[in-house]
Coordinates of C-alpha atoms in Angstrom, one line a residue:
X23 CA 38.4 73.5 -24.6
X24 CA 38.8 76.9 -23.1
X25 CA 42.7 77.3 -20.9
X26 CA 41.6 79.7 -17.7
X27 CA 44.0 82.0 -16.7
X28 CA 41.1 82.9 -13.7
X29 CA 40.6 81.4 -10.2
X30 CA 38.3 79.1 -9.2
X31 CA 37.1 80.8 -5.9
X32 CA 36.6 85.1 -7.5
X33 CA 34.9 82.8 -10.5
X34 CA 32.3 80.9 -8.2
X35 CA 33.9 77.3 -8.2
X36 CA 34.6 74.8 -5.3
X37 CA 35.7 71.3 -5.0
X38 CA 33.5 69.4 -3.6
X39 CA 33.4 66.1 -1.0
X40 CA 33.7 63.3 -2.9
X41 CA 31.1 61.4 -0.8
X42 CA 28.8 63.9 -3.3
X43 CA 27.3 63.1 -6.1
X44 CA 29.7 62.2 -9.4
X45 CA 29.0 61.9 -12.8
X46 CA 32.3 59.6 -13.4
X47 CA 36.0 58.5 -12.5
X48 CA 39.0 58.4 -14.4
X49 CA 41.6 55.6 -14.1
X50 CA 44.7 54.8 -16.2
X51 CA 45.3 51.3 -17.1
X52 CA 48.7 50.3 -15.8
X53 CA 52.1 49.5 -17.6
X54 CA 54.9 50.9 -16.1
X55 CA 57.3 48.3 -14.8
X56 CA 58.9 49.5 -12.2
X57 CA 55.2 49.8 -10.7
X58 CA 53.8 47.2 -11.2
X59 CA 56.1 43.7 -11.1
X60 CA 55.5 40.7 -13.9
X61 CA 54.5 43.1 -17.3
X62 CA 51.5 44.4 -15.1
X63 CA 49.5 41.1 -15.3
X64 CA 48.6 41.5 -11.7
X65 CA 47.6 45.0 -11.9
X66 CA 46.0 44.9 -15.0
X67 CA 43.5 42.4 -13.3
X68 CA 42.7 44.0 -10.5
X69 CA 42.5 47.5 -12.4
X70 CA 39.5 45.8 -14.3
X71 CA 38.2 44.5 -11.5
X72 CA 37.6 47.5 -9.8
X73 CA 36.8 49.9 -13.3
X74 CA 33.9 47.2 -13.4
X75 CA 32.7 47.8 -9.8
X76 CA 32.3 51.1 -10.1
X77 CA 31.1 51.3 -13.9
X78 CA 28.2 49.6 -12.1
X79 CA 27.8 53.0 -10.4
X80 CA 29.0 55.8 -12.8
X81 CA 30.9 56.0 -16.0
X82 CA 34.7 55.1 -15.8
X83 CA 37.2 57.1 -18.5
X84 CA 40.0 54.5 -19.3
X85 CA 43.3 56.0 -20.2
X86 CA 45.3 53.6 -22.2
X87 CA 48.3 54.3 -24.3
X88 CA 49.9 52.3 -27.1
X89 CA 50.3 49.6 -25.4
X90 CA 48.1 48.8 -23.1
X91 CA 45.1 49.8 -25.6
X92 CA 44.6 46.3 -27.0
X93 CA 45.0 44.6 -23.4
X94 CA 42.2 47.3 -21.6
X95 CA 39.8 46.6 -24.9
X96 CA 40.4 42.6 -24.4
X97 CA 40.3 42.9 -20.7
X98 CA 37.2 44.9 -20.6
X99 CA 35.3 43.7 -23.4
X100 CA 31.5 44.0 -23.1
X101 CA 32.0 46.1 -19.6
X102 CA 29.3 48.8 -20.1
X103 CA 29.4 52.5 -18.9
X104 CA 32.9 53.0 -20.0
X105 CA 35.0 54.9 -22.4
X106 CA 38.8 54.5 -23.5
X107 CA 40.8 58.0 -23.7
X108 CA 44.0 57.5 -25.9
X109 CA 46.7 60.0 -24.0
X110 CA 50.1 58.4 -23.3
X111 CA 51.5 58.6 -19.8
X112 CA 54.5 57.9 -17.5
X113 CA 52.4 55.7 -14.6
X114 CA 48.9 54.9 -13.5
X115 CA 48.2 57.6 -10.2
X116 CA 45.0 59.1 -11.6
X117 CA 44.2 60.6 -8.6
X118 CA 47.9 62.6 -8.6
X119 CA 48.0 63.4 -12.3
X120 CA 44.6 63.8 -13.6
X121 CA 42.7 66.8 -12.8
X122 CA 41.1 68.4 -9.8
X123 CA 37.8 69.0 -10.2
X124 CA 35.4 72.0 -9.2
X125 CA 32.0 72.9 -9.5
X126 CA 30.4 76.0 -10.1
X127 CA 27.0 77.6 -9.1
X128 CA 25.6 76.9 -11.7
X129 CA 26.5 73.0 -11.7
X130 CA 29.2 73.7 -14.4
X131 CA 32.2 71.3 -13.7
X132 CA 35.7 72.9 -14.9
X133 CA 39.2 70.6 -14.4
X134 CA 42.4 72.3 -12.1
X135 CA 46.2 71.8 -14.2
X136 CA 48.3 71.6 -11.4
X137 CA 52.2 71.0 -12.3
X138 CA 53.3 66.9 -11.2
X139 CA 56.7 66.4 -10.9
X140 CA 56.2 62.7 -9.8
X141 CA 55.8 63.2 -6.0
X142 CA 59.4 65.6 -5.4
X143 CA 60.7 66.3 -9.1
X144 CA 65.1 66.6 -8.6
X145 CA 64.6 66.5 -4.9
X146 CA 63.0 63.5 -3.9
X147 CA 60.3 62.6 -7.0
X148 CA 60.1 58.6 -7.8
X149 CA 61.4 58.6 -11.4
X150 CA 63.6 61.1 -13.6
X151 CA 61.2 61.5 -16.8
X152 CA 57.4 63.0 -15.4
X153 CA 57.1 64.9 -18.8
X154 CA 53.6 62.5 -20.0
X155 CA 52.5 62.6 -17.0
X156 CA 52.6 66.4 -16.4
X157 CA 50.5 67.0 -20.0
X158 CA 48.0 64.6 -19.0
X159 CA 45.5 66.6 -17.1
X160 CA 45.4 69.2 -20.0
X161 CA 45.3 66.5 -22.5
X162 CA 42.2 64.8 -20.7
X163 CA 40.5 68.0 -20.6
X164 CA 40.9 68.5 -23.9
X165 CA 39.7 65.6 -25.1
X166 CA 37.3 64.5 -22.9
X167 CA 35.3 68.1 -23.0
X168 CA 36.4 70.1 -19.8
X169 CA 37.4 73.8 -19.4
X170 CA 40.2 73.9 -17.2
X171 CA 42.3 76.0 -15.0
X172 CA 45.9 76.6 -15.5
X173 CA 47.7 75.8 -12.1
X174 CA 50.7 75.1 -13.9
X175 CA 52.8 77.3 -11.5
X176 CA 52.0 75.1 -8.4
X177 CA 52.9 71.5 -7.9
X178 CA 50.2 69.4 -6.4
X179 CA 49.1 66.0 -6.5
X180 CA 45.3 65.2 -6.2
X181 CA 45.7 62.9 -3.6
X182 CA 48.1 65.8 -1.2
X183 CA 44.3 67.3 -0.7
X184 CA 41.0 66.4 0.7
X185 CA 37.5 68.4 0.6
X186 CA 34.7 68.9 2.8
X187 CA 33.0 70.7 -0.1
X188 CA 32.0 73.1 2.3
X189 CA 34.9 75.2 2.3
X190 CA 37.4 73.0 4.3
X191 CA 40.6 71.3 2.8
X192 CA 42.8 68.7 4.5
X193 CA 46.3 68.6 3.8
X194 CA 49.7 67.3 5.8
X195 CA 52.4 69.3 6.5
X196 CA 54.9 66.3 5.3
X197 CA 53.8 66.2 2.1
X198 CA 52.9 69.9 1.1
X199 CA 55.3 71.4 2.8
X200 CA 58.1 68.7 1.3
X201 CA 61.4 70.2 -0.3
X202 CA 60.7 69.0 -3.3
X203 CA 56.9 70.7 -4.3
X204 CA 56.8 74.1 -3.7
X205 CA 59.9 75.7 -1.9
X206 CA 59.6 78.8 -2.8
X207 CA 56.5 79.1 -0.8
X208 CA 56.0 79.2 3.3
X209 CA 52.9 77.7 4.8
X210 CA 50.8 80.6 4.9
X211 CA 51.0 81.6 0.9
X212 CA 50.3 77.4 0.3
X213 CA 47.1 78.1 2.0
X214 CA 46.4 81.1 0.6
X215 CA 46.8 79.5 -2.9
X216 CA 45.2 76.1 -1.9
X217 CA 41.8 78.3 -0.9
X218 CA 41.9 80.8 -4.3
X219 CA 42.4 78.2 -6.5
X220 CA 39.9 75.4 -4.9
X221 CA 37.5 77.7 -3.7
X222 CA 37.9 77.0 -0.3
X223 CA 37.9 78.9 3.1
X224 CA 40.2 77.3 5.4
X225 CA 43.0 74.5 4.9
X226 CA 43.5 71.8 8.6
X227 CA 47.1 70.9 8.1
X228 CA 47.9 67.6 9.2
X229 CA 51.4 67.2 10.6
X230 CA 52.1 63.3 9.1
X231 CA 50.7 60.4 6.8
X232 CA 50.9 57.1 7.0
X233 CA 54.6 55.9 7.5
X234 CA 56.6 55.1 4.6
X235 CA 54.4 56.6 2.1
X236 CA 56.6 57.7 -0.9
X237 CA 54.3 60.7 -2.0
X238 CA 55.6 62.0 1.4
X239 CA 52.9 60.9 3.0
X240 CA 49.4 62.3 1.3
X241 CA 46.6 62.8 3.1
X242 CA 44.2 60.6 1.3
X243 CA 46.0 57.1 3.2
X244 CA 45.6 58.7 6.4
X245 CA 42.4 61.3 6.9
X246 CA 39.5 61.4 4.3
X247 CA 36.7 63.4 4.7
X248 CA 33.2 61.0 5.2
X249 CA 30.7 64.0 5.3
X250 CA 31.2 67.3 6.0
X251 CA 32.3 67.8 9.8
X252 CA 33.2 63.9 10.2
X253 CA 36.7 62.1 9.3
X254 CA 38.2 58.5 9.3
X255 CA 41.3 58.8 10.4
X256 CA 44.5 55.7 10.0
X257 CA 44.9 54.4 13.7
X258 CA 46.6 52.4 15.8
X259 CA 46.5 51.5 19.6
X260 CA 50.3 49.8 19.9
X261 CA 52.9 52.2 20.6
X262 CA 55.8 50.5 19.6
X263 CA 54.2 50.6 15.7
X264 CA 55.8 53.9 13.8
X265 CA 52.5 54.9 12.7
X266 CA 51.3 55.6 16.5
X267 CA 53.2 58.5 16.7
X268 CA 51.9 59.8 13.1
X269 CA 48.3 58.9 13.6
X270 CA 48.5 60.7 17.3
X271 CA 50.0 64.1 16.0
X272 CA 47.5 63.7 13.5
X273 CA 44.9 63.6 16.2
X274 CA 45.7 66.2 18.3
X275 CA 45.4 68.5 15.3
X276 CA 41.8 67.6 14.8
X277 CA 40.9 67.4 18.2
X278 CA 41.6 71.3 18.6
X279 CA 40.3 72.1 15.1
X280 CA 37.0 73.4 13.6
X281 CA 36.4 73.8 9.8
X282 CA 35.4 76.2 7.7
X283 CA 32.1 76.7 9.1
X284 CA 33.2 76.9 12.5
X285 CA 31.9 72.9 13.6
X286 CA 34.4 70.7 15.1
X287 CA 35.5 67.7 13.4
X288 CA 34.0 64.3 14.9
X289 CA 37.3 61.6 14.6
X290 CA 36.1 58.1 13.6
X291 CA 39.1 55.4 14.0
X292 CA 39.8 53.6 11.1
X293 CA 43.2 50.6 12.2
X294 CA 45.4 49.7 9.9
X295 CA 46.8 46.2 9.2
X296 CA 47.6 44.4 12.1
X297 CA 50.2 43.1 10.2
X298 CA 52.2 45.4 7.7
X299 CA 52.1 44.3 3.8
X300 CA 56.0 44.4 2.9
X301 CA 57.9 43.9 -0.5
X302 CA 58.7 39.8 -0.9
X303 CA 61.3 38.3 -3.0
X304 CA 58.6 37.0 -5.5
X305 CA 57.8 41.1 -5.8
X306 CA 61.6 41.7 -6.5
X307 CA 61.6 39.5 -9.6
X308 CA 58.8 41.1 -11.2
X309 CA 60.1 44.5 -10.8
X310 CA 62.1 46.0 -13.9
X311 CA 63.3 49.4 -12.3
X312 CA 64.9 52.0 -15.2
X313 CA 67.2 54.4 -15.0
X314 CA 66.7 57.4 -11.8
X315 CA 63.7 55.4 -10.6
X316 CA 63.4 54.9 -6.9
X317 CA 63.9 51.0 -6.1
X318 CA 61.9 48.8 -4.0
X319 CA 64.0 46.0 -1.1
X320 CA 62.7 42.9 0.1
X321 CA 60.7 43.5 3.4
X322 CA 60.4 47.2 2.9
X323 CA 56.8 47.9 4.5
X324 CA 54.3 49.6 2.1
X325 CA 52.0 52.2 3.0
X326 CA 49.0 50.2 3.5
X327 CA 45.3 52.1 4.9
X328 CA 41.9 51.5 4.9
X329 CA 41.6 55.3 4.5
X330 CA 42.6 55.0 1.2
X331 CA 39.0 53.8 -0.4
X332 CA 36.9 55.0 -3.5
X333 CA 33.2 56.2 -2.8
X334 CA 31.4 55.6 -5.9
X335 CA 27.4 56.9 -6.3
X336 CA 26.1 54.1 -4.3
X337 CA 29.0 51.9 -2.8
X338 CA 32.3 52.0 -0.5
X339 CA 35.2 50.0 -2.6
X340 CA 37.1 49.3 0.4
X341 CA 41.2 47.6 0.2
X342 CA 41.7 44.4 1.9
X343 CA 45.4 43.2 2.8
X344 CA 45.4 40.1 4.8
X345 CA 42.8 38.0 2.9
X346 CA 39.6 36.3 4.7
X347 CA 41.1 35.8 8.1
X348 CA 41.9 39.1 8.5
X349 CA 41.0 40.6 11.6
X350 CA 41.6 44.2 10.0
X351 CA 40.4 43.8 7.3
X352 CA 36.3 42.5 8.7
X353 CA 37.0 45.8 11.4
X354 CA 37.8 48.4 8.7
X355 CA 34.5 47.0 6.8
X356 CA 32.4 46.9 9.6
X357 CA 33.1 50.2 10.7
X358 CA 32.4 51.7 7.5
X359 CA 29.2 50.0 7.2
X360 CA 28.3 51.6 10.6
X361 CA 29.6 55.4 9.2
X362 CA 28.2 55.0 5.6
X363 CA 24.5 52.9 6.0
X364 CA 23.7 54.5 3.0
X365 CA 26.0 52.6 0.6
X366 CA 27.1 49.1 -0.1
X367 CA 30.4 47.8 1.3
X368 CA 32.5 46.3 -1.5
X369 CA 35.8 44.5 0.0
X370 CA 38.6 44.3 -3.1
X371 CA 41.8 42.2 -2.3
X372 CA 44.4 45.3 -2.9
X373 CA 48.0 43.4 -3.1
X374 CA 48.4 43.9 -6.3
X375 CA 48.0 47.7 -6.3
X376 CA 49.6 48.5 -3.2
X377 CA 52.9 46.8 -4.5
X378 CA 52.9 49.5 -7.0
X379 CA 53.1 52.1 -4.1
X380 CA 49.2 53.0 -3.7
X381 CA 46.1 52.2 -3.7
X382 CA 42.2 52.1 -4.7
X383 CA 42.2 55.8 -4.1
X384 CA 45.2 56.8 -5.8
X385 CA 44.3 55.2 -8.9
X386 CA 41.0 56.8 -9.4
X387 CA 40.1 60.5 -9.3
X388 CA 36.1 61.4 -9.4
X389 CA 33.9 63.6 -11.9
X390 CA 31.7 65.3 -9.6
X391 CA 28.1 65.6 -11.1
X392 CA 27.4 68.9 -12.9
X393 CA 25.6 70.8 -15.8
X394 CA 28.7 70.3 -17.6
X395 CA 28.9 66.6 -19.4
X396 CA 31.2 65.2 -21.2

């Protein structure tokens, strides 16, 4: 497939809201260890869960490597609307290290290369060796049937940005801004770049995440886009939790904010756990952390959020933490039942991915319906 050397915005191209339309979602079966405790067992069950929920929806493109091929194939035997893409790879963040997708006028979907350098490369990144995971957009492309955009000069992680696809992007200033992405750059040439090469208008910088989120706090755990001109946004009401003061700066930005086409942004609430999802001993034996890899401790609280769901075609698949008593967890569905009438609300117990250091979003990344099929 054709390398571009253009930009997505002089060429035509957006990216759009991912509450549009998709033809499919990638995900990467996980493997790494010091991800995902106990050889992945865990993980690799609850990956399958979720690639069958939403290959009920859309087609799912299942990375596997050497060896997780045979477990995916076993795992997923006789799960229609899927297809397994052989492309080796250092962890299982889709939605940081496969591509960013954009649409032109004409419907034609092209993939975005951005350079990963897993969440702070020498700085602050979470392991030492990134080198499978920075070829893998390229790779995909390749194989799968995209043209693609080389971004290669800008590090960027899918989940550090969120569309409108109306010309708005949402970004915090935590994350892009971080030492260890793009230092070279100030804030106003990161926005100029962010617009050229997603063919976008105007970029809302967020000031903070969620806290203790190790990508340095994306903005997909705590703002998404719901529709153009309406966000969830991470909250909570007690003022003695770190994330109040986080979730507040947050809204204050937004408050004062319009996007792209001049509307101002409508702020739905969405809480986070009433009680924080934190490392356990039983974690701690599973792990097997290698060399220059960032470590987990017992009772370290993980970056948990509702905000961090996957809109398929037709449904919500929505993370759960404190299982069926969970006064969080029924409020975070409810009120995305209210915001998103239009689509099924599909709870998923998401433990076992968030003790890798995610979630549902950050292990998917969408395919927006085009012209251009793979």
């Amino acid at each position: 497939m054709k390398k571009l050397f253009t930009l997505a915005k002089s060429d035509g191209f957006h990216m759009p809201g991912e509450f549009e339309p998709h033809q499919g979602c990638i995900m990467i079966f996980p493997e790494r260890p010091g991800s995902w405790p106990y050889d992945a067992v865990p993980a690799a069950k609850k990956f399958t869960e979720i690639i069958k929920l939403i290959a009920d929806d859309e087609k799912v493109y299942v990375i596997v490597s050497d060896k997780t091929e045979s477990r995916a194939a076993e795992m997923l035997s006789g799960t229609e609307n899927i297809r397994f893409v052989k492309i080796p790879q250092n962890d299982s963040w889709a939605r940081d290290t496969a591509p960013t997708f954009v649409v032109g006028k004409d419907g034609t979907v092209r993939g975005i290369n951005w350079k990963f350098n897993a969440w702070g490369g020498t700085y602050d990144g979470l392991y030492s060796d990134w080198s499978k995971d920075d070829l893998l957009a390229e790779r995909f492309c390749n194989s799968v049937g995209f043209d693609f955009y080389d971004a290669h000069d800008f590090v960027l992680e899918g989940g550090a940005i969120h569309s409108d696809g109306e010309g708005t992007i949402m970004v915090t200033e935590s994350c892009l801004l971080s030492k260890g992405r793009n230092p070279h750059m100030n804030k106003e040439e990161i926005t100029e770049t962010l617009c050229r090469r997603l063919g976008a208008d105007k970029v809302i910088w967020l000031p903070r995440g969620i806290f203790n989120d190790e990508t340095n706090e994306h903005v997909d755990n705590v703002c998404a886009f719901i529709r153009p001109g309406e966000v969830v946004l991470a909250w909570t009401d007690d003022e003695y939790d770190p994330q109040y003061p986080l979730s507040m700066a947050c809204m204050e930005v937004l408050q004062r904010e319009s996007d792209a086409k001049g509307r101002k942004i409508t702020v739905h609430k969405l809480p986070i756990p009433e009680y924080p999802v934190r490392v356990t001993e039983a974690d701690m034996e599973g792990y097997v952390f290698e060399d220059g890899e960032a470590v987990r401790e017992v009772g370290e609280r993980l970056a948990a959020s509702y905000v961090n769901f996957y809109f398929t075609n037709n449904s919500v698949i929505l993370p759960q933490f404190g299982g069926e008593n969970s006064e969080s967890d029924k409020l975070a569905a409810e009120i995305m039942a209210k915001l998103c009438p239009e689509r099924k609300i599909v709870p998923v117990a998401a433990r076992d991915i968030i003790v890798g250091g995610g979630n549902i979003h950050c292990i998917t990344q969408q395919i927006p319906k085009g012209a251009k099929h793979a």
